[in-house]
């Protein structure tokens, strides 16, 4: 019996496809998310928009709060560790969290290295802005990739930029010859074997989800149509006027992303979405997406 | 009546989960798969696969998109993997999941534990001449198996692959392997 193989890690990511992973900060929110049809919840003490507002150092959540959420729901529970903070990751593994998000939303612990994720039995998801970053994370052992977007912004523009960039980078590889791939691998800063694999298959070797800025069913549909296989929603649900209704609508939007009639129906009467921030209002040094190397 | 694979239309419930992996598997077997998201697609299918994913999520969508009743009325061959097997069973330990009750067996969700307990192990399947690689992801277990159910596969005595009339359920994920034998077995039920 083989536990913790890469196949088993990616297997869970496969099961989460076509679903919505929702940020929750307590067991009540976790139950609302599950009731709405979330495929998983992300347990964290403060949602990204609050982290942004409050400043200070954002760390792994309190294990007590994570355990409460694990008790409250039967769907998979994810939690975040700081970039490079392998000790936080070890603690999350000891808590038997189902997926660890090595996340730019928390304050990075290492400005050079990420966690060596192959050492863990629990699968990891990591953020990316482009193909090189995605393949470096997969090289380190990530079993799922999510485009970063700009967490806590309620603004989809960065998520779109990152998803389009990854897709464009992949398309370019598929038309290159073998002798050109090494130069591209150097340019991307990505492991050659993975670059070659993507060139051959035309897709990432692990599922690719979207995150960072999804606030409406239309946002979810947009990301799915651009090639996301699932959607993470952070602040977008519990910062809105009617979280339960919005959560349910976004779940339906991910399944019926190609059906504008259904999207029109489910988008009606949801109350106000989170307010959102224009990117120009976020100073460069406060942007979360630039964290990660 | 014997049909060729290419003459068969198999539907895969496409609400959430690993439905694309089943689609790939069927395409390898020259079957024309359709992804089911609307009630009217159900009657076009000569067999239906319910994929793995989250059974609570699928329950919500089956109910809100009016797919539950047409699936309940469907009499053709069905195959459920993991969460799909839970939906085809008569009941489980979680009241938030609704069941199509196509096979008289109880299921226990996440019976092996959380993701850290997920595993790959060889399983023996009746009439297969070699082991099948069983990929178990937060897998359920089958309980209270009655005599009219045929146990086709076991992992250490534990039943993991069952047949009841034209209904198959597995607690593991053949769609995550390269092994086409279980999908072909299901197609044989249609042929």
PDB file of C-alpha atoms in Angstrom, chain A:
ATOM      1  CA  UNK A   1       0.000   0.000   0.000  1.00  0.00           C
ATOM      2  CA  UNK A   2       1.487   3.285  -1.136  1.00  0.00           C
ATOM      3  CA  UNK A   3       0.386   6.423   0.683  1.00  0.00           C
ATOM      4  CA  UNK A   4       1.482   9.939  -0.208  1.00  0.00           C
ATOM      5  CA  UNK A   5       2.585   9.158  -3.773  1.00  0.00           C
ATOM      6  CA  UNK A   6       2.329  12.047  -6.214  1.00  0.00           C
ATOM      7  CA  UNK A   7      -0.504  10.166  -7.937  1.00  0.00           C
ATOM      8  CA  UNK A   8      -2.550  10.166  -4.726  1.00  0.00           C
ATOM      9  CA  UNK A   9      -1.868  13.862  -4.142  1.00  0.00           C
ATOM     10  CA  UNK A  10      -2.931  14.875  -7.643  1.00  0.00           C
ATOM     11  CA  UNK A  11      -5.882  12.489  -7.282  1.00  0.00           C
ATOM     12  CA  UNK A  12      -7.483  14.722  -4.667  1.00  0.00           C
ATOM     13  CA  UNK A  13      -6.922  17.775  -6.862  1.00  0.00           C
ATOM     14  CA  UNK A  14      -8.736  15.899  -9.665  1.00  0.00           C
ATOM     15  CA  UNK A  15     -11.716  15.332  -7.352  1.00  0.00           C
ATOM     16  CA  UNK A  16     -11.938  19.056  -6.616  1.00  0.00           C
ATOM     17  CA  UNK A  17     -12.259  19.999 -10.294  1.00  0.00           C
ATOM     18  CA  UNK A  18     -15.339  21.907 -11.381  1.00  0.00           C
ATOM     19  CA  UNK A  19     -15.860  23.103  -7.842  1.00  0.00           C
ATOM     20  CA  UNK A  20     -15.469  26.086  -5.560  1.00  0.00           C
ATOM     21  CA  UNK A  21     -13.054  26.275  -2.636  1.00  0.00           C
ATOM     22  CA  UNK A  22     -14.169  28.888  -0.138  1.00  0.00           C
ATOM     23  CA  UNK A  23     -12.222  30.842   2.492  1.00  0.00           C
ATOM     24  CA  UNK A  24     -13.814  30.508   5.945  1.00  0.00           C
ATOM     25  CA  UNK A  25     -12.732  31.894   9.302  1.00  0.00           C
ATOM     26  CA  UNK A  26     -14.888  29.831  11.684  1.00  0.00           C
ATOM     27  CA  UNK A  27     -17.049  26.713  11.820  1.00  0.00           C
ATOM     28  CA  UNK A  28     -20.296  28.626  11.145  1.00  0.00           C
ATOM     29  CA  UNK A  29     -18.917  29.978   7.886  1.00  0.00           C
ATOM     30  CA  UNK A  30     -17.557  26.512   7.040  1.00  0.00           C
ATOM     31  CA  UNK A  31     -21.058  25.061   7.429  1.00  0.00           C
ATOM     32  CA  UNK A  32     -22.549  27.799   5.243  1.00  0.00           C
ATOM     33  CA  UNK A  33     -19.915  27.030   2.594  1.00  0.00           C
ATOM     34  CA  UNK A  34     -20.582  23.276   2.711  1.00  0.00           C
ATOM     35  CA  UNK A  35     -24.344  23.827   2.638  1.00  0.00           C
ATOM     36  CA  UNK A  36     -23.894  26.003  -0.456  1.00  0.00           C
ATOM     37  CA  UNK A  37     -22.013  23.176  -2.237  1.00  0.00           C
ATOM     38  CA  UNK A  38     -18.342  24.094  -1.753  1.00  0.00           C
ATOM     39  CA  UNK A  39     -15.977  21.214  -2.651  1.00  0.00           C
ATOM     40  CA  UNK A  40     -13.542  22.287   0.071  1.00  0.00           C
ATOM     41  CA  UNK A  41     -12.962  25.080   2.550  1.00  0.00           C
ATOM     42  CA  UNK A  42      -9.811  27.047   3.269  1.00  0.00           C
ATOM     43  CA  UNK A  43      -9.496  27.610   7.017  1.00  0.00           C
ATOM     44  CA  UNK A  44      -7.833  30.904   7.853  1.00  0.00           C
ATOM     45  CA  UNK A  45      -8.099  33.403  10.681  1.00  0.00           C
ATOM     46  CA  UNK A  46      -8.574  36.470   8.544  1.00  0.00           C
ATOM     47  CA  UNK A  47      -9.747  36.604   4.974  1.00  0.00           C
ATOM     48  CA  UNK A  48      -7.377  38.358   2.580  1.00  0.00           C
ATOM     49  CA  UNK A  49      -9.257  41.683   2.481  1.00  0.00           C
ATOM     50  CA  UNK A  50      -8.974  41.920   6.282  1.00  0.00           C
ATOM     51  CA  UNK A  51      -5.317  40.920   6.215  1.00  0.00           C
ATOM     52  CA  UNK A  52      -4.803  43.729   3.735  1.00  0.00           C
ATOM     53  CA  UNK A  53      -6.710  46.208   5.911  1.00  0.00           C
ATOM     54  CA  UNK A  54      -5.100  45.251   9.221  1.00  0.00           C
ATOM     55  CA  UNK A  55      -1.493  44.953   8.106  1.00  0.00           C
ATOM     56  CA  UNK A  56       1.084  43.327  10.383  1.00  0.00           C
ATOM     57  CA  UNK A  57       2.484  39.827   9.911  1.00  0.00           C
ATOM     58  CA  UNK A  58      -0.040  37.226   8.722  1.00  0.00           C
ATOM     59  CA  UNK A  59       0.808  33.689   9.896  1.00  0.00           C
ATOM     60  CA  UNK A  60      -0.596  30.157   9.821  1.00  0.00           C
ATOM     61  CA  UNK A  61      -3.977  29.938  11.558  1.00  0.00           C
ATOM     62  CA  UNK A  62      -4.444  28.782  15.120  1.00  0.00           C
ATOM     63  CA  UNK A  63      -4.680  24.952  15.168  1.00  0.00           C
ATOM     64  CA  UNK A  64      -7.678  25.172  17.499  1.00  0.00           C
ATOM     65  CA  UNK A  65      -9.649  27.078  14.889  1.00  0.00           C
ATOM     66  CA  UNK A  66      -8.537  24.659  12.159  1.00  0.00           C
ATOM     67  CA  UNK A  67      -9.680  21.688  14.253  1.00  0.00           C
ATOM     68  CA  UNK A  68     -13.069  23.322  14.906  1.00  0.00           C
ATOM     69  CA  UNK A  69     -13.567  23.655  11.174  1.00  0.00           C
ATOM     70  CA  UNK A  70     -12.439  20.070  10.537  1.00  0.00           C
ATOM     71  CA  UNK A  71     -15.059  18.939  13.052  1.00  0.00           C
ATOM     72  CA  UNK A  72     -17.780  21.061  11.467  1.00  0.00           C
ATOM     73  CA  UNK A  73     -17.645  19.786   7.867  1.00  0.00           C
ATOM     74  CA  UNK A  74     -17.118  16.546   5.916  1.00  0.00           C
ATOM     75  CA  UNK A  75     -15.603  18.149   2.792  1.00  0.00           C
ATOM     76  CA  UNK A  76     -11.797  18.549   2.551  1.00  0.00           C
ATOM     77  CA  UNK A  77     -10.258  21.280   4.705  1.00  0.00           C
ATOM     78  CA  UNK A  78      -7.277  23.265   3.427  1.00  0.00           C
ATOM     79  CA  UNK A  79      -5.081  25.712   5.339  1.00  0.00           C
ATOM     80  CA  UNK A  80      -2.308  28.141   4.494  1.00  0.00           C
ATOM     81  CA  UNK A  81       1.331  28.235   5.526  1.00  0.00           C
ATOM     82  CA  UNK A  82       3.740  31.087   4.837  1.00  0.00           C
ATOM     83  CA  UNK A  83       5.982  30.822   1.769  1.00  0.00           C
ATOM     84  CA  UNK A  84       9.056  28.814   2.775  1.00  0.00           C
ATOM     85  CA  UNK A  85       7.766  28.127   6.302  1.00  0.00           C
ATOM     86  CA  UNK A  86       8.163  24.356   6.325  1.00  0.00           C
ATOM     87  CA  UNK A  87       7.638  24.159  10.093  1.00  0.00           C
ATOM     88  CA  UNK A  88       4.134  25.622   9.712  1.00  0.00           C
ATOM     89  CA  UNK A  89       3.572  23.069   6.945  1.00  0.00           C
ATOM     90  CA  UNK A  90       4.721  20.256   9.247  1.00  0.00           C
ATOM     91  CA  UNK A  91       2.209  21.408  11.865  1.00  0.00           C
ATOM     92  CA  UNK A  92      -0.579  21.523   9.282  1.00  0.00           C
ATOM     93  CA  UNK A  93       0.344  18.003   8.208  1.00  0.00           C
ATOM     94  CA  UNK A  94       0.210  16.862  11.841  1.00  0.00           C
ATOM     95  CA  UNK A  95      -3.312  18.330  11.978  1.00  0.00           C
ATOM     96  CA  UNK A  96      -4.154  16.103   8.971  1.00  0.00           C
ATOM     97  CA  UNK A  97      -5.186  19.013   6.856  1.00  0.00           C
ATOM     98  CA  UNK A  98      -6.251  17.754   3.399  1.00  0.00           C
ATOM     99  CA  UNK A  99      -4.346  20.318   1.298  1.00  0.00           C
ATOM    100  CA  UNK A 100      -1.722  22.904   2.292  1.00  0.00           C
ATOM    101  CA  UNK A 101      -1.705  26.239   0.468  1.00  0.00           C
ATOM    102  CA  UNK A 102       1.789  27.735   0.523  1.00  0.00           C
ATOM    103  CA  UNK A 103       0.339  31.158   0.095  1.00  0.00           C
ATOM    104  CA  UNK A 104       1.403  34.666  -0.816  1.00  0.00           C
ATOM    105  CA  UNK A 105      -1.598  35.885   1.210  1.00  0.00           C
ATOM    106  CA  UNK A 106       0.430  35.263   4.376  1.00  0.00           C
ATOM    107  CA  UNK A 107       3.664  37.143   5.055  1.00  0.00           C
ATOM    108  CA  UNK A 108       6.553  35.198   3.449  1.00  0.00           C
ATOM    109  CA  UNK A 109       9.011  33.479   5.796  1.00  0.00           C
ATOM    110  CA  UNK A 110      11.763  32.987   3.205  1.00  0.00           C
ATOM    111  CA  UNK A 111      12.590  35.422   0.425  1.00  0.00           C
ATOM    112  CA  UNK A 112      14.551  32.876  -1.637  1.00  0.00           C
ATOM    113  CA  UNK A 113      13.175  29.366  -1.139  1.00  0.00           C
ATOM    114  CA  UNK A 114       9.775  27.732  -1.127  1.00  0.00           C
ATOM    115  CA  UNK A 115       8.902  24.620   0.883  1.00  0.00           C
ATOM    116  CA  UNK A 116      10.287  21.351  -0.564  1.00  0.00           C
ATOM    117  CA  UNK A 117       6.864  19.830  -0.907  1.00  0.00           C
ATOM    118  CA  UNK A 118       8.017  16.338  -1.931  1.00  0.00           C
ATOM    119  CA  UNK A 119       8.918  15.764   1.729  1.00  0.00           C
ATOM    120  CA  UNK A 120       5.269  15.858   2.776  1.00  0.00           C
ATOM    121  CA  UNK A 121       2.514  13.262   2.673  1.00  0.00           C
ATOM    122  CA  UNK A 122      -0.144  15.951   2.359  1.00  0.00           C
ATOM    123  CA  UNK A 123      -0.568  17.609  -1.057  1.00  0.00           C
ATOM    124  CA  UNK A 124       0.244  21.283  -1.649  1.00  0.00           C
ATOM    125  CA  UNK A 125      -1.286  23.997  -3.799  1.00  0.00           C
ATOM    126  CA  UNK A 126       0.800  27.029  -4.768  1.00  0.00           C
ATOM    127  CA  UNK A 127       0.111  30.279  -6.558  1.00  0.00           C
ATOM    128  CA  UNK A 128       1.635  31.416  -9.849  1.00  0.00           C
ATOM    129  CA  UNK A 129       1.576  34.368 -12.219  1.00  0.00           C
ATOM    130  CA  UNK A 130       3.157  32.632 -15.194  1.00  0.00           C
ATOM    131  CA  UNK A 131       4.280  29.233 -16.444  1.00  0.00           C
ATOM    132  CA  UNK A 132       7.808  29.462 -15.056  1.00  0.00           C
ATOM    133  CA  UNK A 133       6.521  30.055 -11.542  1.00  0.00           C
ATOM    134  CA  UNK A 134       3.973  27.230 -11.918  1.00  0.00           C
ATOM    135  CA  UNK A 135       6.630  24.745 -13.057  1.00  0.00           C
ATOM    136  CA  UNK A 136       9.061  25.732 -10.295  1.00  0.00           C
ATOM    137  CA  UNK A 137       6.320  25.000  -7.747  1.00  0.00           C
ATOM    138  CA  UNK A 138       5.456  21.690  -9.431  1.00  0.00           C
ATOM    139  CA  UNK A 139       9.161  20.866  -9.459  1.00  0.00           C
ATOM    140  CA  UNK A 140       9.153  21.385  -5.696  1.00  0.00           C
ATOM    141  CA  UNK A 141       6.213  18.996  -5.414  1.00  0.00           C
ATOM    142  CA  UNK A 142       3.008  21.051  -5.704  1.00  0.00           C
ATOM    143  CA  UNK A 143       0.048  18.821  -6.694  1.00  0.00           C
ATOM    144  CA  UNK A 144      -2.161  21.717  -7.713  1.00  0.00           C
ATOM    145  CA  UNK A 145      -1.515  25.186  -9.091  1.00  0.00           C
ATOM    146  CA  UNK A 146      -3.705  28.223  -8.755  1.00  0.00           C
ATOM    147  CA  UNK A 147      -3.171  31.454 -10.581  1.00  0.00           C
ATOM    148  CA  UNK A 148      -2.678  34.105  -7.928  1.00  0.00           C
ATOM    149  CA  UNK A 149      -4.805  37.024  -8.987  1.00  0.00           C
ATOM    150  CA  UNK A 150      -4.764  39.706  -6.320  1.00  0.00           C
ATOM    151  CA  UNK A 151      -6.234  38.259  -3.118  1.00  0.00           C
ATOM    152  CA  UNK A 152      -8.628  40.428  -1.150  1.00  0.00           C
ATOM    153  CA  UNK A 153      -9.069  42.922  -3.974  1.00  0.00           C
ATOM    154  CA  UNK A 154     -12.471  41.831  -5.259  1.00  0.00           C
ATOM    155  CA  UNK A 155     -10.978  42.777  -8.618  1.00  0.00           C
ATOM    156  CA  UNK A 156     -10.634  40.086 -11.277  1.00  0.00           C
ATOM    157  CA  UNK A 157      -8.087  41.807 -13.515  1.00  0.00           C
ATOM    158  CA  UNK A 158      -4.988  40.188 -12.004  1.00  0.00           C
ATOM    159  CA  UNK A 159      -6.548  36.712 -12.027  1.00  0.00           C
ATOM    160  CA  UNK A 160      -7.317  37.179 -15.718  1.00  0.00           C
ATOM    161  CA  UNK A 161      -3.799  38.447 -16.413  1.00  0.00           C
ATOM    162  CA  UNK A 162      -2.203  35.472 -14.677  1.00  0.00           C
ATOM    163  CA  UNK A 163      -4.487  32.868 -16.265  1.00  0.00           C
ATOM    164  CA  UNK A 164      -4.012  34.318 -19.737  1.00  0.00           C
ATOM    165  CA  UNK A 165      -0.249  34.478 -19.201  1.00  0.00           C
ATOM    166  CA  UNK A 166      -0.041  30.823 -18.143  1.00  0.00           C
ATOM    167  CA  UNK A 167      -2.225  29.701 -21.059  1.00  0.00           C
ATOM    168  CA  UNK A 168      -0.245  31.803 -23.527  1.00  0.00           C
ATOM    169  CA  UNK A 169       3.070  30.463 -22.186  1.00  0.00           C
ATOM    170  CA  UNK A 170       1.768  26.901 -22.596  1.00  0.00           C
ATOM    171  CA  UNK A 171       0.560  27.499 -26.159  1.00  0.00           C
ATOM    172  CA  UNK A 172       3.960  28.894 -27.136  1.00  0.00           C
ATOM    173  CA  UNK A 173       5.731  25.769 -25.905  1.00  0.00           C
ATOM    174  CA  UNK A 174       3.578  23.467 -28.005  1.00  0.00           C
ATOM    175  CA  UNK A 175       4.905  24.921 -31.274  1.00  0.00           C
ATOM    176  CA  UNK A 176       8.583  24.842 -30.343  1.00  0.00           C
ATOM    177  CA  UNK A 177      11.083  22.219 -31.434  1.00  0.00           C
ATOM    178  CA  UNK A 178      13.096  20.176 -28.967  1.00  0.00           C
ATOM    179  CA  UNK A 179      16.256  22.193 -29.566  1.00  0.00           C
ATOM    180  CA  UNK A 180      14.383  25.398 -28.711  1.00  0.00           C
ATOM    181  CA  UNK A 181      12.925  24.144 -25.452  1.00  0.00           C
ATOM    182  CA  UNK A 182      16.163  24.327 -23.452  1.00  0.00           C
ATOM    183  CA  UNK A 183      16.522  28.047 -24.150  1.00  0.00           C
ATOM    184  CA  UNK A 184      12.909  28.571 -23.116  1.00  0.00           C
ATOM    185  CA  UNK A 185      13.437  26.540 -19.944  1.00  0.00           C
ATOM    186  CA  UNK A 186      16.320  28.855 -19.123  1.00  0.00           C
ATOM    187  CA  UNK A 187      14.179  31.896 -19.800  1.00  0.00           C
ATOM    188  CA  UNK A 188      11.266  30.560 -17.732  1.00  0.00           C
ATOM    189  CA  UNK A 189      13.559  29.478 -14.918  1.00  0.00           C
ATOM    190  CA  UNK A 190      11.754  26.147 -14.951  1.00  0.00           C
ATOM    191  CA  UNK A 191      12.945  22.515 -14.823  1.00  0.00           C
ATOM    192  CA  UNK A 192      13.616  21.254 -18.351  1.00  0.00           C
ATOM    193  CA  UNK A 193      11.796  17.932 -17.895  1.00  0.00           C
ATOM    194  CA  UNK A 194       8.590  19.753 -16.964  1.00  0.00           C
ATOM    195  CA  UNK A 195       8.965  22.243 -19.811  1.00  0.00           C
ATOM    196  CA  UNK A 196       9.291  19.323 -22.229  1.00  0.00           C
ATOM    197  CA  UNK A 197       6.272  17.590 -20.721  1.00  0.00           C
ATOM    198  CA  UNK A 198       4.107  20.715 -21.091  1.00  0.00           C
ATOM    199  CA  UNK A 199       5.334  21.159 -24.681  1.00  0.00           C
ATOM    200  CA  UNK A 200       4.253  17.591 -25.463  1.00  0.00           C
ATOM    201  CA  UNK A 201       0.887  17.568 -23.686  1.00  0.00           C
ATOM    202  CA  UNK A 202      -0.163  21.196 -24.051  1.00  0.00           C
ATOM    203  CA  UNK A 203      -1.230  21.405 -20.427  1.00  0.00           C
ATOM    204  CA  UNK A 204       0.128  21.604 -16.903  1.00  0.00           C
ATOM    205  CA  UNK A 205       0.942  18.247 -15.303  1.00  0.00           C
ATOM    206  CA  UNK A 206      -1.368  19.086 -12.367  1.00  0.00           C
ATOM    207  CA  UNK A 207      -4.806  20.745 -12.193  1.00  0.00           C
ATOM    208  CA  UNK A 208      -4.825  24.520 -12.565  1.00  0.00           C
ATOM    209  CA  UNK A 209      -7.367  26.488 -10.535  1.00  0.00           C
ATOM    210  CA  UNK A 210      -8.045  30.236 -10.393  1.00  0.00           C
ATOM    211  CA  UNK A 211      -7.879  32.483  -7.347  1.00  0.00           C
ATOM    212  CA  UNK A 212      -7.631  36.073  -6.245  1.00  0.00           C
ATOM    213  CA  UNK A 213     -10.419  38.525  -6.997  1.00  0.00           C
ATOM    214  CA  UNK A 214     -13.456  36.356  -7.783  1.00  0.00           C
ATOM    215  CA  UNK A 215     -16.538  38.177  -6.440  1.00  0.00           C
ATOM    216  CA  UNK A 216     -19.460  37.248  -8.706  1.00  0.00           C
ATOM    217  CA  UNK A 217     -20.842  34.253 -10.648  1.00  0.00           C
ATOM    218  CA  UNK A 218     -19.739  36.065 -13.806  1.00  0.00           C
ATOM    219  CA  UNK A 219     -16.167  36.276 -12.480  1.00  0.00           C
ATOM    220  CA  UNK A 220     -16.226  32.517 -11.847  1.00  0.00           C
ATOM    221  CA  UNK A 221     -17.549  31.872 -15.353  1.00  0.00           C
ATOM    222  CA  UNK A 222     -14.880  34.125 -16.852  1.00  0.00           C
ATOM    223  CA  UNK A 223     -12.070  32.227 -15.136  1.00  0.00           C
ATOM    224  CA  UNK A 224     -13.510  28.831 -16.132  1.00  0.00           C
ATOM    225  CA  UNK A 225     -13.844  29.962 -19.750  1.00  0.00           C
ATOM    226  CA  UNK A 226     -10.226  31.128 -19.669  1.00  0.00           C
ATOM    227  CA  UNK A 227      -9.153  27.611 -18.695  1.00  0.00           C
ATOM    228  CA  UNK A 228      -9.405  27.358 -14.906  1.00  0.00           C
ATOM    229  CA  UNK A 229     -10.486  23.918 -13.706  1.00  0.00           C
ATOM    230  CA  UNK A 230     -11.946  25.171 -10.399  1.00  0.00           C
ATOM    231  CA  UNK A 231     -12.193  28.451  -8.538  1.00  0.00           C
ATOM    232  CA  UNK A 232     -11.012  29.639  -5.138  1.00  0.00           C
ATOM    233  CA  UNK A 233     -13.157  32.372  -3.594  1.00  0.00           C
ATOM    234  CA  UNK A 234     -11.726  34.226  -0.631  1.00  0.00           C
ATOM    235  CA  UNK A 235     -13.140  37.526   0.488  1.00  0.00           C
ATOM    236  CA  UNK A 236     -15.772  37.504  -2.274  1.00  0.00           C
ATOM    237  CA  UNK A 237     -18.288  35.433  -0.330  1.00  0.00           C
ATOM    238  CA  UNK A 238     -18.160  36.472   3.307  1.00  0.00           C
ATOM    239  CA  UNK A 239     -17.546  40.141   2.463  1.00  0.00           C
ATOM    240  CA  UNK A 240     -20.761  40.250   0.428  1.00  0.00           C
ATOM    241  CA  UNK A 241     -24.262  41.139   1.585  1.00  0.00           C
ATOM    242  CA  UNK A 242     -25.727  37.614   1.426  1.00  0.00           C
ATOM    243  CA  UNK A 243     -22.912  35.044   1.683  1.00  0.00           C
ATOM    244  CA  UNK A 244     -25.082  31.890   1.545  1.00  0.00           C
ATOM    245  CA  UNK A 245     -26.901  32.935  -1.632  1.00  0.00           C
ATOM    246  CA  UNK A 246     -23.714  34.183  -3.298  1.00  0.00           C
ATOM    247  CA  UNK A 247     -21.821  31.015  -2.383  1.00  0.00           C
ATOM    248  CA  UNK A 248     -24.543  28.826  -3.909  1.00  0.00           C
ATOM    249  CA  UNK A 249     -24.664  30.958  -7.056  1.00  0.00           C
ATOM    250  CA  UNK A 250     -20.896  30.771  -7.564  1.00  0.00           C
ATOM    251  CA  UNK A 251     -21.020  26.962  -7.172  1.00  0.00           C
ATOM    252  CA  UNK A 252     -23.641  26.797  -9.932  1.00  0.00           C
ATOM    253  CA  UNK A 253     -21.690  29.267 -12.056  1.00  0.00           C
ATOM    254  CA  UNK A 254     -18.611  27.021 -12.043  1.00  0.00           C
ATOM    255  CA  UNK A 255     -20.641  24.060 -13.344  1.00  0.00           C
ATOM    256  CA  UNK A 256     -22.709  26.052 -15.853  1.00  0.00           C
ATOM    257  CA  UNK A 257     -19.945  28.505 -16.799  1.00  0.00           C
ATOM    258  CA  UNK A 258     -20.803  28.112 -20.479  1.00  0.00           C
ATOM    259  CA  UNK A 259     -24.523  28.813 -20.127  1.00  0.00           C
ATOM    260  CA  UNK A 260     -25.258  32.574 -20.006  1.00  0.00           C
ATOM    261  CA  UNK A 261     -28.989  31.978 -19.459  1.00  0.00           C
ATOM    262  CA  UNK A 262     -28.387  30.065 -16.255  1.00  0.00           C
ATOM    263  CA  UNK A 263     -25.737  32.599 -15.222  1.00  0.00           C
ATOM    264  CA  UNK A 264     -28.286  35.398 -15.708  1.00  0.00           C
ATOM    265  CA  UNK A 265     -30.791  33.571 -13.515  1.00  0.00           C
ATOM    266  CA  UNK A 266     -28.416  32.800 -10.678  1.00  0.00           C
ATOM    267  CA  UNK A 267     -26.839  36.262 -10.716  1.00  0.00           C
ATOM    268  CA  UNK A 268     -30.185  37.949 -10.021  1.00  0.00           C
ATOM    269  CA  UNK A 269     -31.058  39.091  -6.524  1.00  0.00           C
ATOM    270  CA  UNK A 270     -27.788  38.261  -4.788  1.00  0.00           C
ATOM    271  CA  UNK A 271     -27.444  41.545  -2.898  1.00  0.00           C
ATOM    272  CA  UNK A 272     -24.272  43.588  -3.059  1.00  0.00           C
ATOM    273  CA  UNK A 273     -20.939  42.023  -3.948  1.00  0.00           C
ATOM    274  CA  UNK A 274     -17.866  42.976  -1.926  1.00  0.00           C
ATOM    275  CA  UNK A 275     -16.828  46.533  -2.659  1.00  0.00           C
ATOM    276  CA  UNK A 276     -13.478  45.777  -4.295  1.00  0.00           C
ATOM    277  CA  UNK A 277     -10.382  47.876  -4.904  1.00  0.00           C
ATOM    278  CA  UNK A 278      -9.025  49.284  -8.148  1.00  0.00           C
ATOM    279  CA  UNK A 279      -5.460  48.069  -8.729  1.00  0.00           C
ATOM    280  CA  UNK A 280      -4.247  51.687  -8.886  1.00  0.00           C
ATOM    281  CA  UNK A 281      -5.308  52.051  -5.239  1.00  0.00           C
ATOM    282  CA  UNK A 282      -2.976  49.227  -4.152  1.00  0.00           C
ATOM    283  CA  UNK A 283       0.645  50.426  -3.938  1.00  0.00           C
ATOM    284  CA  UNK A 284       3.151  48.083  -5.621  1.00  0.00           C
ATOM    285  CA  UNK A 285       4.742  47.112  -2.315  1.00  0.00           C
ATOM    286  CA  UNK A 286       1.365  46.050  -0.897  1.00  0.00           C
ATOM    287  CA  UNK A 287       0.473  43.721  -3.734  1.00  0.00           C
ATOM    288  CA  UNK A 288       0.334  40.120  -2.600  1.00  0.00           C
ATOM    289  CA  UNK A 289       0.843  38.502  -6.021  1.00  0.00           C
ATOM    290  CA  UNK A 290       4.465  39.647  -6.228  1.00  0.00           C
ATOM    291  CA  UNK A 291       5.355  37.447  -3.246  1.00  0.00           C
ATOM    292  CA  UNK A 292       6.814  34.125  -4.403  1.00  0.00           C
ATOM    293  CA  UNK A 293       9.997  33.450  -6.335  1.00  0.00           C
TER     294      UNK A 293
END
